[in-house]
mmCIF file of C-alpha atoms in Angstrom:
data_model
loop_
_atom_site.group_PDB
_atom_site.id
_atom_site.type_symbol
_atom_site.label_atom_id
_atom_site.label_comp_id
_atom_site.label_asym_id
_atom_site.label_seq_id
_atom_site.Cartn_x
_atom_site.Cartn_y
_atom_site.Cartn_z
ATOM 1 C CA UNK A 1331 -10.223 6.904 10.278
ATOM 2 C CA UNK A 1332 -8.462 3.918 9.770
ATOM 3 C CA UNK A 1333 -11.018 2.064 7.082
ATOM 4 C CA UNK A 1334 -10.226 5.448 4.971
ATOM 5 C CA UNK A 1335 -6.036 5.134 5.552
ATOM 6 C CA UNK A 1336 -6.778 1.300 4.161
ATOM 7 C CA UNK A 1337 -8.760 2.312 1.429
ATOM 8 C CA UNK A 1338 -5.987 5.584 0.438
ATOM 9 C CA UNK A 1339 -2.889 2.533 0.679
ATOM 10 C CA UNK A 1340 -4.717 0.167 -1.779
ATOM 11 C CA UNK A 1341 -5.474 3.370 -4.391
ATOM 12 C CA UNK A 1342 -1.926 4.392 -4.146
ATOM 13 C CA UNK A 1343 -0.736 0.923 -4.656
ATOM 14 C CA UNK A 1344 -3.134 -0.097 -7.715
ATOM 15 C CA UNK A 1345 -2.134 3.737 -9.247
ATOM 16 C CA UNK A 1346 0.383 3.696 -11.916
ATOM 17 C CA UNK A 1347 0.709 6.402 -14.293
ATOM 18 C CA UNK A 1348 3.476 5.810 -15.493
ATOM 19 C CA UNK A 1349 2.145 2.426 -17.307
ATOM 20 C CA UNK A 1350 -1.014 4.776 -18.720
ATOM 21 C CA UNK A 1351 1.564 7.340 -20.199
ATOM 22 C CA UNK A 1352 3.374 3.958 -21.653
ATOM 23 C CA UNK A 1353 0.177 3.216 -22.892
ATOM 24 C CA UNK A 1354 -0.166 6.298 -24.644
ATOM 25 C CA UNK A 1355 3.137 6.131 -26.176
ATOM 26 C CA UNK A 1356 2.108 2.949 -27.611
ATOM 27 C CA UNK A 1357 -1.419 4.294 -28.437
ATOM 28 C CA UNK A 1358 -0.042 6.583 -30.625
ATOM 29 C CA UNK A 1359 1.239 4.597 -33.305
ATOM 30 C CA UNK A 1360 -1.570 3.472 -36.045
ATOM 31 C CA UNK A 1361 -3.648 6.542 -34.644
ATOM 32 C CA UNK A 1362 -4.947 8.899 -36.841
ATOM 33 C CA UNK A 1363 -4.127 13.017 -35.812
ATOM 34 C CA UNK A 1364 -7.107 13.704 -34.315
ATOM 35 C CA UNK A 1365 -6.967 10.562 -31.984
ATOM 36 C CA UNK A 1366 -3.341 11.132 -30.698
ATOM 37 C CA UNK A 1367 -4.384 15.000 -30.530
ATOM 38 C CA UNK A 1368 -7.391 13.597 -28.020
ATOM 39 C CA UNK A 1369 -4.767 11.184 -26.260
ATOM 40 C CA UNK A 1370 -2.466 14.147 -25.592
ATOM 41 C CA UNK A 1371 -5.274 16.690 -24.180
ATOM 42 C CA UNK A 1372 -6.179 13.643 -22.014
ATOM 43 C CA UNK A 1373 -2.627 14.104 -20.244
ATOM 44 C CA UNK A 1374 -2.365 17.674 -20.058
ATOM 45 C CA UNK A 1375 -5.636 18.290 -18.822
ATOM 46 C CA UNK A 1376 -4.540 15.853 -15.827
ATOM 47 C CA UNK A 1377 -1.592 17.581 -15.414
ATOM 48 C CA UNK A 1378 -3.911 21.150 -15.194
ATOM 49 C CA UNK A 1379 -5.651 19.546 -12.730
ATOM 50 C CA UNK A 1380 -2.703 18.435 -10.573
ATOM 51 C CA UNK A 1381 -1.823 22.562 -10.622
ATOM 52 C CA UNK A 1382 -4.966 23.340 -9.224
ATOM 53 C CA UNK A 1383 -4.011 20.688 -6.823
ATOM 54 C CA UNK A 1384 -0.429 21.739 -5.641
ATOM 55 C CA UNK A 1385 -1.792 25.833 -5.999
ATOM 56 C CA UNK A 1386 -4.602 24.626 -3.064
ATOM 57 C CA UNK A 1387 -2.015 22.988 -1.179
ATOM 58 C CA UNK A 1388 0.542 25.922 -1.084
ATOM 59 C CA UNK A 1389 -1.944 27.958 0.383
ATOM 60 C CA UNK A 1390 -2.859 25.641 3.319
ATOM 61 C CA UNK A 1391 0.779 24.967 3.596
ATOM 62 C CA UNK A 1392 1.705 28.238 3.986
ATOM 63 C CA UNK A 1393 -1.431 28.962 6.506
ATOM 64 C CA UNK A 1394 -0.485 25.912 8.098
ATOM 65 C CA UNK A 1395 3.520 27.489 8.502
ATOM 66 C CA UNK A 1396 2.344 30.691 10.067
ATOM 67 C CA UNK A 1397 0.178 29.181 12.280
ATOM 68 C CA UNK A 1398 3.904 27.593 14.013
ATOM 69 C CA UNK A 1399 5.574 30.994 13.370
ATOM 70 C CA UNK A 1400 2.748 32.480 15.797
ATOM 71 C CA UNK A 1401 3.160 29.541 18.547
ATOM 72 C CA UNK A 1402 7.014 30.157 18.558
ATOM 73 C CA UNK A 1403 6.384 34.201 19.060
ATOM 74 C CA UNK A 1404 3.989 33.079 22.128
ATOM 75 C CA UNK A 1405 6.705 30.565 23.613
ATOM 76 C CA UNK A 1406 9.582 33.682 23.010
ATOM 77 C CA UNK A 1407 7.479 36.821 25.058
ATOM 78 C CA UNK A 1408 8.679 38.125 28.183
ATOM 79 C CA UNK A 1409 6.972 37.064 31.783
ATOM 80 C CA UNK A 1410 4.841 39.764 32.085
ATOM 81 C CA UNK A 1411 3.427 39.810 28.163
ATOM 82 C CA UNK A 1412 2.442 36.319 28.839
ATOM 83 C CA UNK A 1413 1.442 36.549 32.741
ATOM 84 C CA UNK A 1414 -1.040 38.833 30.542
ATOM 85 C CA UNK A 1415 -1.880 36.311 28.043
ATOM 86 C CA UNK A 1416 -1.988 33.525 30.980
ATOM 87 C CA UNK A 1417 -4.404 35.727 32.776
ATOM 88 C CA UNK A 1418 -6.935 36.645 29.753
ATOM 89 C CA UNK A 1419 -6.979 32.995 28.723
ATOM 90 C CA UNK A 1420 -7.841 31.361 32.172
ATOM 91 C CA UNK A 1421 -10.697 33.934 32.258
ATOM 92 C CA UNK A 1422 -11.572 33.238 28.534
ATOM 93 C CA UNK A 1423 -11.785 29.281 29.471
ATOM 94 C CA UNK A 1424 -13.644 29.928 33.038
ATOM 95 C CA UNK A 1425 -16.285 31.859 31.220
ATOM 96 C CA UNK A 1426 -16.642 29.676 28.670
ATOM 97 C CA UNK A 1427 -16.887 26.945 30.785
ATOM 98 C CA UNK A 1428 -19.450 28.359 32.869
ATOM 99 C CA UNK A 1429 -21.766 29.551 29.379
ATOM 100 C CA UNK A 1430 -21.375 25.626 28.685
ATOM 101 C CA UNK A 1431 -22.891 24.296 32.103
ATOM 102 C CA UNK A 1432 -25.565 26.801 31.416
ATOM 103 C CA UNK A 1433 -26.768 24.501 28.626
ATOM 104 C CA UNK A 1434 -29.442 22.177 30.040
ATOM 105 C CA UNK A 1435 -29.600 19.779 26.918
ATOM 106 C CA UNK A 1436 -29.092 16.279 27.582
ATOM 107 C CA UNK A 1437 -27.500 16.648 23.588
ATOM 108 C CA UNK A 1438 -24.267 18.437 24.672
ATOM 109 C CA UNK A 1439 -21.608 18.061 22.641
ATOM 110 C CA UNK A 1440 -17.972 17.467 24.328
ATOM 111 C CA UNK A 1441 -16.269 21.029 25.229
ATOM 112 C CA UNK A 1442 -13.302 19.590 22.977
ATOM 113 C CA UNK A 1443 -15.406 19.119 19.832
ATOM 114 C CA UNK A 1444 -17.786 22.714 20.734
ATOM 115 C CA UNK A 1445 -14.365 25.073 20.730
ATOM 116 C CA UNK A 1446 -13.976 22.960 17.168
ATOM 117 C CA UNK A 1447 -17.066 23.819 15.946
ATOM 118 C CA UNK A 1448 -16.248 27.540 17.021
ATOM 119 C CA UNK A 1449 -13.382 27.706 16.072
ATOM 120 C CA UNK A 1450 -14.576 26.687 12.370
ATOM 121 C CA UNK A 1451 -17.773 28.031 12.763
ATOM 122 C CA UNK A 1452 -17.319 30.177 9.541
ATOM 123 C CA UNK A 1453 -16.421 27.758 7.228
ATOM 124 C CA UNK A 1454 -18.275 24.511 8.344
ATOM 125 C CA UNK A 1455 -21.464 24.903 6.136
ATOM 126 C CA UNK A 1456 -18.894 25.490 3.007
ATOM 127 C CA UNK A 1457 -16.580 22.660 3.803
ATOM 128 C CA UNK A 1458 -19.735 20.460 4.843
ATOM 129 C CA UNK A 1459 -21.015 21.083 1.402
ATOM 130 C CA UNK A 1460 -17.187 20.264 -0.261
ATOM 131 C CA UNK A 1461 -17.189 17.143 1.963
ATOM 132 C CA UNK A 1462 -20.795 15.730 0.610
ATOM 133 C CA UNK A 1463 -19.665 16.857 -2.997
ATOM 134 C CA UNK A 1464 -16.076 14.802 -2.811
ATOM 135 C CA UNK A 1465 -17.779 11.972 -1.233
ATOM 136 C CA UNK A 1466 -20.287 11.388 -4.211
ATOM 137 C CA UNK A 1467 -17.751 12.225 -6.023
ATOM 138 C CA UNK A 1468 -15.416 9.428 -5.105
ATOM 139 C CA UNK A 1469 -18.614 6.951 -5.563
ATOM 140 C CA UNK A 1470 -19.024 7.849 -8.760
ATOM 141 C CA UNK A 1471 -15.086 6.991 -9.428
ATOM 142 C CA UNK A 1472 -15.735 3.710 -7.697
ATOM 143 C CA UNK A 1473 -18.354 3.357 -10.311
ATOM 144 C CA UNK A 1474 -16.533 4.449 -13.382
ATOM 145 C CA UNK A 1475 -14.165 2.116 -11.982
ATOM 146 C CA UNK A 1476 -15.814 -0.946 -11.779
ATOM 147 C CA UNK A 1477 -17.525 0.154 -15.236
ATOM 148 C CA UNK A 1478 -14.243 -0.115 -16.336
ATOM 149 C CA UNK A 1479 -13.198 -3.271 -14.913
ATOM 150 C CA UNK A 1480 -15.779 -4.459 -16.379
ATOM 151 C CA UNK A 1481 -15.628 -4.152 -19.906
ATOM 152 C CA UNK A 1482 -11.927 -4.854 -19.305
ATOM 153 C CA UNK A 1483 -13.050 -8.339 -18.757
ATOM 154 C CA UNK A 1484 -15.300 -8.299 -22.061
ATOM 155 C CA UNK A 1485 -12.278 -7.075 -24.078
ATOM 156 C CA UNK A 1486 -10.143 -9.210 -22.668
ATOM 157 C CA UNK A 1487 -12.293 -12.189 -23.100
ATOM 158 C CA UNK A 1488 -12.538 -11.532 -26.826
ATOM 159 C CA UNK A 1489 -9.296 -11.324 -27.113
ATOM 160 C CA UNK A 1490 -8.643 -14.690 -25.646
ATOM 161 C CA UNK A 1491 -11.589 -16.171 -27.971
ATOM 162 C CA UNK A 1492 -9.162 -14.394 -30.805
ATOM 163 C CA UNK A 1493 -6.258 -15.946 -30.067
ATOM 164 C CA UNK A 1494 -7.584 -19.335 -29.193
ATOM 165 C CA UNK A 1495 -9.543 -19.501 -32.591
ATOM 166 C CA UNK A 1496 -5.992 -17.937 -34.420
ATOM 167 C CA UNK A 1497 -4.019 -21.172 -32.727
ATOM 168 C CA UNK A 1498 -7.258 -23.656 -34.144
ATOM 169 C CA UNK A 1499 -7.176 -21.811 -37.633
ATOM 170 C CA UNK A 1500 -3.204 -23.005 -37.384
ATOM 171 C CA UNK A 1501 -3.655 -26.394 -36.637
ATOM 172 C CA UNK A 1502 -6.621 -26.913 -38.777
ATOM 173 C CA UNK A 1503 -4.121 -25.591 -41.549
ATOM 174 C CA UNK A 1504 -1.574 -28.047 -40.772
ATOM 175 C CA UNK A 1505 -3.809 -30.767 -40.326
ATOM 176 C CA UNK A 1506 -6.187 -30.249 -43.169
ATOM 177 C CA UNK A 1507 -2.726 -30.192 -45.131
ATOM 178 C CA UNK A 1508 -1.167 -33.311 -43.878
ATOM 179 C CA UNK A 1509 -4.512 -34.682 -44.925
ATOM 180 C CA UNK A 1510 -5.225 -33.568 -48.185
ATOM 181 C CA UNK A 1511 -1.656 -34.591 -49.258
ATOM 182 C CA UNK A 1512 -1.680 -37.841 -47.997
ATOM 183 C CA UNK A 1513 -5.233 -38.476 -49.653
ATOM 184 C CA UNK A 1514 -3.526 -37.271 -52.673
ATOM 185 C CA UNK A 1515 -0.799 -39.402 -52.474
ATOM 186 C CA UNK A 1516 -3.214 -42.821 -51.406
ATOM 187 C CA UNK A 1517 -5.472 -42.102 -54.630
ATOM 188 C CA UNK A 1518 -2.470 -41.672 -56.782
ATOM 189 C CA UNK A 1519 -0.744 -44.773 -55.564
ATOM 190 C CA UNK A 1520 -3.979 -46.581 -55.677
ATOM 191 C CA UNK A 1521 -4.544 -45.649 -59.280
ATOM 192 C CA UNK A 1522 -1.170 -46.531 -60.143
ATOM 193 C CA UNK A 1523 -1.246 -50.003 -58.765
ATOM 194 C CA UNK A 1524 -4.842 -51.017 -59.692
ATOM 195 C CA UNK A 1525 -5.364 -48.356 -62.567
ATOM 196 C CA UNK A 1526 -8.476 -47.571 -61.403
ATOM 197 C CA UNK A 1527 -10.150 -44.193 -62.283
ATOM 198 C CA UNK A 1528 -9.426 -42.013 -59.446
ATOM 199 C CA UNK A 1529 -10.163 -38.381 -61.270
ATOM 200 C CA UNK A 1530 -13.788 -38.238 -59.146
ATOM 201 C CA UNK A 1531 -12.373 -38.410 -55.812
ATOM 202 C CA UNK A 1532 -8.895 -36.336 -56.921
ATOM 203 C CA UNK A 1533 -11.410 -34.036 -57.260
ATOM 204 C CA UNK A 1534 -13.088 -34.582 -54.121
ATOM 205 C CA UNK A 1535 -9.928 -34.306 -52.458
ATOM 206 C CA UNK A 1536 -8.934 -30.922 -54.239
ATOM 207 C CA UNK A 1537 -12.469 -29.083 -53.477
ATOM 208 C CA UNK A 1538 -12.025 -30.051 -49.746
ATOM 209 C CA UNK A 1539 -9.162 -28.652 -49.261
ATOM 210 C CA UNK A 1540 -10.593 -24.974 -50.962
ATOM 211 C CA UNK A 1541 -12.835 -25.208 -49.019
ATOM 212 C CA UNK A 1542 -10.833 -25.452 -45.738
ATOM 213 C CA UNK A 1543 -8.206 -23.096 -47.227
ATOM 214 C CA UNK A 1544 -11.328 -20.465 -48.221
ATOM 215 C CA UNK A 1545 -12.341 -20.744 -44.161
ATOM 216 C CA UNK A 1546 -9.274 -20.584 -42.836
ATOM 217 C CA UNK A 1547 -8.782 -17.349 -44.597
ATOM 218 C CA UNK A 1548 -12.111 -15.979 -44.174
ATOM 219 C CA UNK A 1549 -11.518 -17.008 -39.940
ATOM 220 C CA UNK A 1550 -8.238 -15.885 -40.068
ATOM 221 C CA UNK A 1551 -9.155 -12.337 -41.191
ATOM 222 C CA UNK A 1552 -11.776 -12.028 -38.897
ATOM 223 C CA UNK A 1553 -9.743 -12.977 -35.585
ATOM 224 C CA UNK A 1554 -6.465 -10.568 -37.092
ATOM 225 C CA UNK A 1555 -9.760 -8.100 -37.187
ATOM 226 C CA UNK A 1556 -10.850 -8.965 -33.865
ATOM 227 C CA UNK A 1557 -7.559 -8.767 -31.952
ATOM 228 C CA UNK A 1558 -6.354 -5.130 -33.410
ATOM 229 C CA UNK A 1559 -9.718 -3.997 -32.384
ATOM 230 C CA UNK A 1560 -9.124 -5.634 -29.001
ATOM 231 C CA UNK A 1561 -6.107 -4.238 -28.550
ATOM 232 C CA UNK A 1562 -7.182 -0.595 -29.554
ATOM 233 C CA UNK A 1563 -10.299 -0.982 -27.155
ATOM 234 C CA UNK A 1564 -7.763 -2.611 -24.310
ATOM 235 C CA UNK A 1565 -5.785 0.605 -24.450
ATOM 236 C CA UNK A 1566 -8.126 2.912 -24.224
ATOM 237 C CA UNK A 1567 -9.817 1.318 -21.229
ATOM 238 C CA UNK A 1568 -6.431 1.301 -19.338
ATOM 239 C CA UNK A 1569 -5.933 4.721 -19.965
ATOM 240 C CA UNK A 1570 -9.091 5.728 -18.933
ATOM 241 C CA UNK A 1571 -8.459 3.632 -16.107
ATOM 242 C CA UNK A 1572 -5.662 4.740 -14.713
ATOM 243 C CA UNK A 1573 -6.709 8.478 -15.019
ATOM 244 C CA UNK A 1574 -9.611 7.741 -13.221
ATOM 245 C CA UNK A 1575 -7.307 5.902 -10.411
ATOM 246 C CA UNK A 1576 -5.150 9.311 -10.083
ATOM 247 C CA UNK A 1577 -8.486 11.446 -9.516
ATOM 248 C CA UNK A 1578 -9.155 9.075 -6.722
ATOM 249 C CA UNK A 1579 -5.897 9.297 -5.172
ATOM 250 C CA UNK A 1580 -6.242 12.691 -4.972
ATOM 251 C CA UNK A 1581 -10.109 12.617 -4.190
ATOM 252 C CA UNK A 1582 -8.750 10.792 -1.345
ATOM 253 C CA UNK A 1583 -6.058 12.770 -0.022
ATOM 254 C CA UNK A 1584 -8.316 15.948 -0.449
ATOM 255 C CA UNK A 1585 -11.301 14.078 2.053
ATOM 256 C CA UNK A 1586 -8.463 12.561 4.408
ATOM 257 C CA UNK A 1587 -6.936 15.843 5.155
ATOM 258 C CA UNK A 1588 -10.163 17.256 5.887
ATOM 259 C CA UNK A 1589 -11.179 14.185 8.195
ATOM 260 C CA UNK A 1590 -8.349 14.913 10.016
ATOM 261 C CA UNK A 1591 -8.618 18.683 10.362
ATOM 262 C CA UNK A 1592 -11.783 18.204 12.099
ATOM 263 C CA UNK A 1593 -11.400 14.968 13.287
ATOM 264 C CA UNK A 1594 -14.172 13.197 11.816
ATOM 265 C CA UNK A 1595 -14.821 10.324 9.228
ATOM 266 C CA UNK A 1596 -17.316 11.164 6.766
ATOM 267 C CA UNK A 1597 -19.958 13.581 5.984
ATOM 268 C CA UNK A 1598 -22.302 12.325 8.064
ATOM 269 C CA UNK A 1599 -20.358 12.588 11.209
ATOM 270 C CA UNK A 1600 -19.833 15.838 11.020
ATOM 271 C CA UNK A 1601 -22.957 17.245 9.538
ATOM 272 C CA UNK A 1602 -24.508 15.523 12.601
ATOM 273 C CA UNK A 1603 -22.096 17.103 15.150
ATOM 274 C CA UNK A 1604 -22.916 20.555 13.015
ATOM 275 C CA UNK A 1605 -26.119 20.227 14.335
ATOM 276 C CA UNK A 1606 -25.560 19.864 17.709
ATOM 277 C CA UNK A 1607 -23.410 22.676 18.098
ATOM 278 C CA UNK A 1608 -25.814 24.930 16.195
ATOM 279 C CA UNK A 1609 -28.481 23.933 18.865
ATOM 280 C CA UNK A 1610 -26.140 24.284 21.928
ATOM 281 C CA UNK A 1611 -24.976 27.768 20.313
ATOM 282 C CA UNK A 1612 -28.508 28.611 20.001
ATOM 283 C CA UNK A 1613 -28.973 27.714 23.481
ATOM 284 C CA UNK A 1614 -26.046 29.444 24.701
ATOM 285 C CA UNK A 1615 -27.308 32.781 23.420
ATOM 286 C CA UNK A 1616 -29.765 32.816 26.380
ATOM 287 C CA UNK A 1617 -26.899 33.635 28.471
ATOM 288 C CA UNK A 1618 -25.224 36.528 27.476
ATOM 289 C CA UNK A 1619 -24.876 38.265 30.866
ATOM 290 C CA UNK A 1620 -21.161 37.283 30.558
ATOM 291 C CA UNK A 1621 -20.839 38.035 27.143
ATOM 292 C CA UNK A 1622 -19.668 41.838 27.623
ATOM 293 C CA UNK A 1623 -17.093 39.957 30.401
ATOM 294 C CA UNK A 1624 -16.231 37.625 28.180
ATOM 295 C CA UNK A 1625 -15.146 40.560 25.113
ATOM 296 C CA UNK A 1626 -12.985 42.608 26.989
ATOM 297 C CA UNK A 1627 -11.035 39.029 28.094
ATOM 298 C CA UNK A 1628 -10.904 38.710 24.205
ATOM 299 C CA UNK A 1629 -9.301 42.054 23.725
ATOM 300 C CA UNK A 1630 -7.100 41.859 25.991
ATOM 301 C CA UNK A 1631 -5.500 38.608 24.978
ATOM 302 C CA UNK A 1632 -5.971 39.602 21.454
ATOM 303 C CA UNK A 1633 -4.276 42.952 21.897
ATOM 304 C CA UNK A 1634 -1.734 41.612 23.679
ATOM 305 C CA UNK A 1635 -1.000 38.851 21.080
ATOM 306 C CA UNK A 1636 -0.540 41.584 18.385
ATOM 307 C CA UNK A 1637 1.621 43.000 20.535
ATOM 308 C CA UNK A 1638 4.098 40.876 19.991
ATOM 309 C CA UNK A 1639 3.199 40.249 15.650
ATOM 310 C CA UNK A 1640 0.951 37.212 16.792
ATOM 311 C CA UNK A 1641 -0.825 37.259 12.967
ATOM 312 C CA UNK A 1642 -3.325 34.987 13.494
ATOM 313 C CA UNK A 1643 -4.126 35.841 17.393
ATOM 314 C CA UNK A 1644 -8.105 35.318 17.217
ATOM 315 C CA UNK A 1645 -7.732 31.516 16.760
ATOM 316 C CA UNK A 1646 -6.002 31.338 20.294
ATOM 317 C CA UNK A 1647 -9.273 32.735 21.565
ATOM 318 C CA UNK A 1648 -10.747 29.393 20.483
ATOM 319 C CA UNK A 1649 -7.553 27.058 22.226
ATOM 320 C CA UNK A 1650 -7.181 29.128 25.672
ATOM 321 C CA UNK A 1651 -6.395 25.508 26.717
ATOM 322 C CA UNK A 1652 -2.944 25.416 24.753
ATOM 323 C CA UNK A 1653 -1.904 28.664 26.737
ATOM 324 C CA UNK A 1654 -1.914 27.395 30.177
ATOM 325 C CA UNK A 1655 -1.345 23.622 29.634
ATOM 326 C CA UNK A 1656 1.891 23.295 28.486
ATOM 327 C CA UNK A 1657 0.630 19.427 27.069
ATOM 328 C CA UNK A 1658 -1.950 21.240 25.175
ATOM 329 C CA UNK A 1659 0.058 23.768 23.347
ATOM 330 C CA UNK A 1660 2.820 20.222 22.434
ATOM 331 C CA UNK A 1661 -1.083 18.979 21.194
ATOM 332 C CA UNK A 1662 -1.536 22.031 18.933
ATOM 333 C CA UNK A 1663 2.193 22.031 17.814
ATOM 334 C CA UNK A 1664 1.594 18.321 17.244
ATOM 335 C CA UNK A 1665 -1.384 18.397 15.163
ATOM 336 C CA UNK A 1666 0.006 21.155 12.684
ATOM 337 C CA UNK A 1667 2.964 19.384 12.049
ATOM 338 C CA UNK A 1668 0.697 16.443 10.879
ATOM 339 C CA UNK A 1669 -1.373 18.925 8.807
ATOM 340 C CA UNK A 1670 1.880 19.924 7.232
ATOM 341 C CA UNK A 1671 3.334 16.706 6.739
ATOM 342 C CA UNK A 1672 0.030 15.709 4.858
ATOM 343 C CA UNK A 1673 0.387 18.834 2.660
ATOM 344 C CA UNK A 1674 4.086 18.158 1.955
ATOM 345 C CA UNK A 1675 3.000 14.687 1.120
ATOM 346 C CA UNK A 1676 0.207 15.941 -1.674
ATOM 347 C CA UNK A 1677 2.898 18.014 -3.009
ATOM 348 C CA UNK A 1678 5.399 15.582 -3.409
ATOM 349 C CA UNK A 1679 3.185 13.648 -4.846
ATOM 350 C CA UNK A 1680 1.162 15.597 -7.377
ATOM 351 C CA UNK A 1681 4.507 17.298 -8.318
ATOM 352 C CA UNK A 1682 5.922 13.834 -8.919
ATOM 353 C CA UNK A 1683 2.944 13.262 -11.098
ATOM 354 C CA UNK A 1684 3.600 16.402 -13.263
ATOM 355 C CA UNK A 1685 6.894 15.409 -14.055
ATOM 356 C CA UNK A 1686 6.372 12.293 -14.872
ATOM 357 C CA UNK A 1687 3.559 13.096 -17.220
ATOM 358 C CA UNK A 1688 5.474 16.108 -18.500
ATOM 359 C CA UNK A 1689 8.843 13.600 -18.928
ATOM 360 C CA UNK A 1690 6.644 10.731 -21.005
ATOM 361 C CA UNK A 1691 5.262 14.101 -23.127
ATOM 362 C CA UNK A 1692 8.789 14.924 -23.926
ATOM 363 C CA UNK A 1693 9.375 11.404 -24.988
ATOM 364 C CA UNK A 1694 6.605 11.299 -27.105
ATOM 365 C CA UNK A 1695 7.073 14.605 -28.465
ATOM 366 C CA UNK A 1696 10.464 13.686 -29.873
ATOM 367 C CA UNK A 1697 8.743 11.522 -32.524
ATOM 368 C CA UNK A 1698 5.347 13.712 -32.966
ATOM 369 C CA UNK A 1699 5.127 17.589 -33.169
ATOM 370 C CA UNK A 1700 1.713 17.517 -32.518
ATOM 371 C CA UNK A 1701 2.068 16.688 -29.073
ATOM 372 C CA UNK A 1702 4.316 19.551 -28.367
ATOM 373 C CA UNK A 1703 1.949 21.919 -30.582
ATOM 374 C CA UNK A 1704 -0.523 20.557 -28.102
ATOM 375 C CA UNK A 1705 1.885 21.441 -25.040
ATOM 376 C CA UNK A 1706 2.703 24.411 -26.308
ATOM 377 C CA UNK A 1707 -1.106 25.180 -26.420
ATOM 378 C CA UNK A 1708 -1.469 24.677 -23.018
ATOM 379 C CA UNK A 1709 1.654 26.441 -21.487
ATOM 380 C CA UNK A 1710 3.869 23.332 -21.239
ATOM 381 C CA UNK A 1711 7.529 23.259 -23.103
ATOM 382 C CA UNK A 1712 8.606 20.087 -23.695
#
């Protein structure tokens, strides 16, 4: 877990969109219509994407929120509701307990990480499938990225070559000068004093320096050519760049979260745990002599629990533990309030994002009605 909190600190600290939306604002002068209009869509489609982002997050937030609301209704019921509730869960656990000793696999999987597996038993296959798509997902960023970084270098290189031959072009200018006019200046003394013909090598002198004033102006217009296209391609790879870096961010955050929820560090881990507990719940099936015991336990604690407005009472089923431990249920309370501090954290940021994005728009709309017909287009008044 910790290699991936490394990796999420040195995204977040290389991200800067605020420089790309700088870069756009610059971009946009010398651009033709269509190229701005393709800048523009470039933003807002990032800033659709955060939505989709913050509209995920809500949702697990607000999960997340009832999931506390339930634990304080447990904590707040009279002595006998929960003498119940103590009673239904120690007999939920025992059984269980005994239906996992049943299992004569030397592959067991902890009891801690099989009520996990349970307890997500639904979703796994669909979030193991997420998980595998994010990961390749985030290599292929890594690639883009270090596509990127490349041809960064190339541009940047030519540029340099640009602006090295631009400062050789200037001296060769002021040398070739200083030359030619002192050359001048010998050959007309020297014809002066001696009256020698000198016309021959005046004219020497004079088709030198076209010459070095026809290549200085040919290489001159070539670097000037060489550094605006430079500069155009520079742009565009930093935009591209830093768009990129924002998808990873939150390509990150999405894959960290989900680490955490089921305590894992990659896709591998936890297809590999999958496994196991599909073969020990295979296995367990063998014994269902206790499973009719088992049910009513379940009803009772369940009915009980909605009892007293318990929404989401099924998933104490799966953490009978957190009932009758009183460390265990601080555990639970513990871990949600991480879960929720990591979604308040995504939503802070990708909000933070929006606005900023939204803020630059409005900037650059102030100079450039296409960019708020472009907005507008998309549901965004600037």
């Amino acid at each position: 877990m910790g290699w991936w909190k490394r990796k999420k600190k040195e995204v977040e600290q290389t991200v800067d969109p605020k420089e790309a939306l700088r870069q756009l604002k610059r971009s946009k002068k010398g651009l033709s219509r269509e190229e701005t209009a393709q800048i523009v869509r470039a933003v807002i489609e990032q800033i659709e994407e955060l939505r989709k982002q913050i509209a995920v997050s809500q949702k697990e937030y607000e999960a997340v929120t009832s999931y506390l609301t339930d634990l304080q209704k447990i904590e707040r019921m009279t002595e006998d509701k929960r003498q119940t509730v103590n009673d239904a869960a120690r007999n939920i656990l025992n059984l269980t307990k005994e239906r996992v000793k049943y299992q004569n696999s030397t592959d067991r999987i902890p009891m801690a990480k099989y009520r996990a597996m349970e307890r997500y038993e639904k979703e796994i296959p669909d979030v193991l499938k997420d998980i595998y798509e994010k990961e390749q997902y985030r290599e292929m960023i890594y690639s883009d990225l270090r596509q990127l970084e490349g041809e960064r270098g190339v541009v940047e290189y030519e540029r340099e070559a640009a602006q090295d031959k631009k400062i050789f072009l200037r001296n060769l200018a002021f040398g070739g000068g200083f030359l030619v006019v002192l050359l001048f200046i010998t050959l007309l003394i020297m014809n002066l004093a001696t009256g020698a013909d000198m016309l021959l090598p005046l004219l020497l002198v004079l088709c030198s320096a076209a010459g070095i004033t026809a290549y200085i102006a040919v290489a001159a217009a070539q670097s000037k050519k060489i550094l605006k296209e430079s500069d155009y391609k520079l742009n565009r790879v930093i935009q591209l760049t830093n768009k990129i870096k924002i998808k990873l961010v939150n390509c990150t955050n999405a894959l960290e979260y989900v680490y955490e929820k089921y305590q894992v560090e990659s896709y591998r881990e936890l297809s590999e745990l999958w496994e196991k507990y599909v073969r020990t719940k295979d296995e367990e099936r063998r014994y269902r002599k206790s499973t009719e015991l088992l049910e009513h336990y379940n009803r009772t604690l369940m009915d009980t629990l909605f009892g007293e407005e318990v929404k989401d009472a099924e998933i104490w089923l799966y953490q009978a533990e957190a009932l009758l431990d009183e460390k265990e249920m601080v555990e639970v309370r513990h871990h949600l309030n991480i879960r929720r501090q990591k979604i308040r954290e995504r939503l802070e940021f990708n909000n933070g994002q929006i606005a900023l994005c939204e803020e630059e728009l409005s900037q650059i709309a102030k100079g450039n009605d296409l960019v708020a017909e472009i907005a507008a287009e998309h549901g965004i008044s600037l």
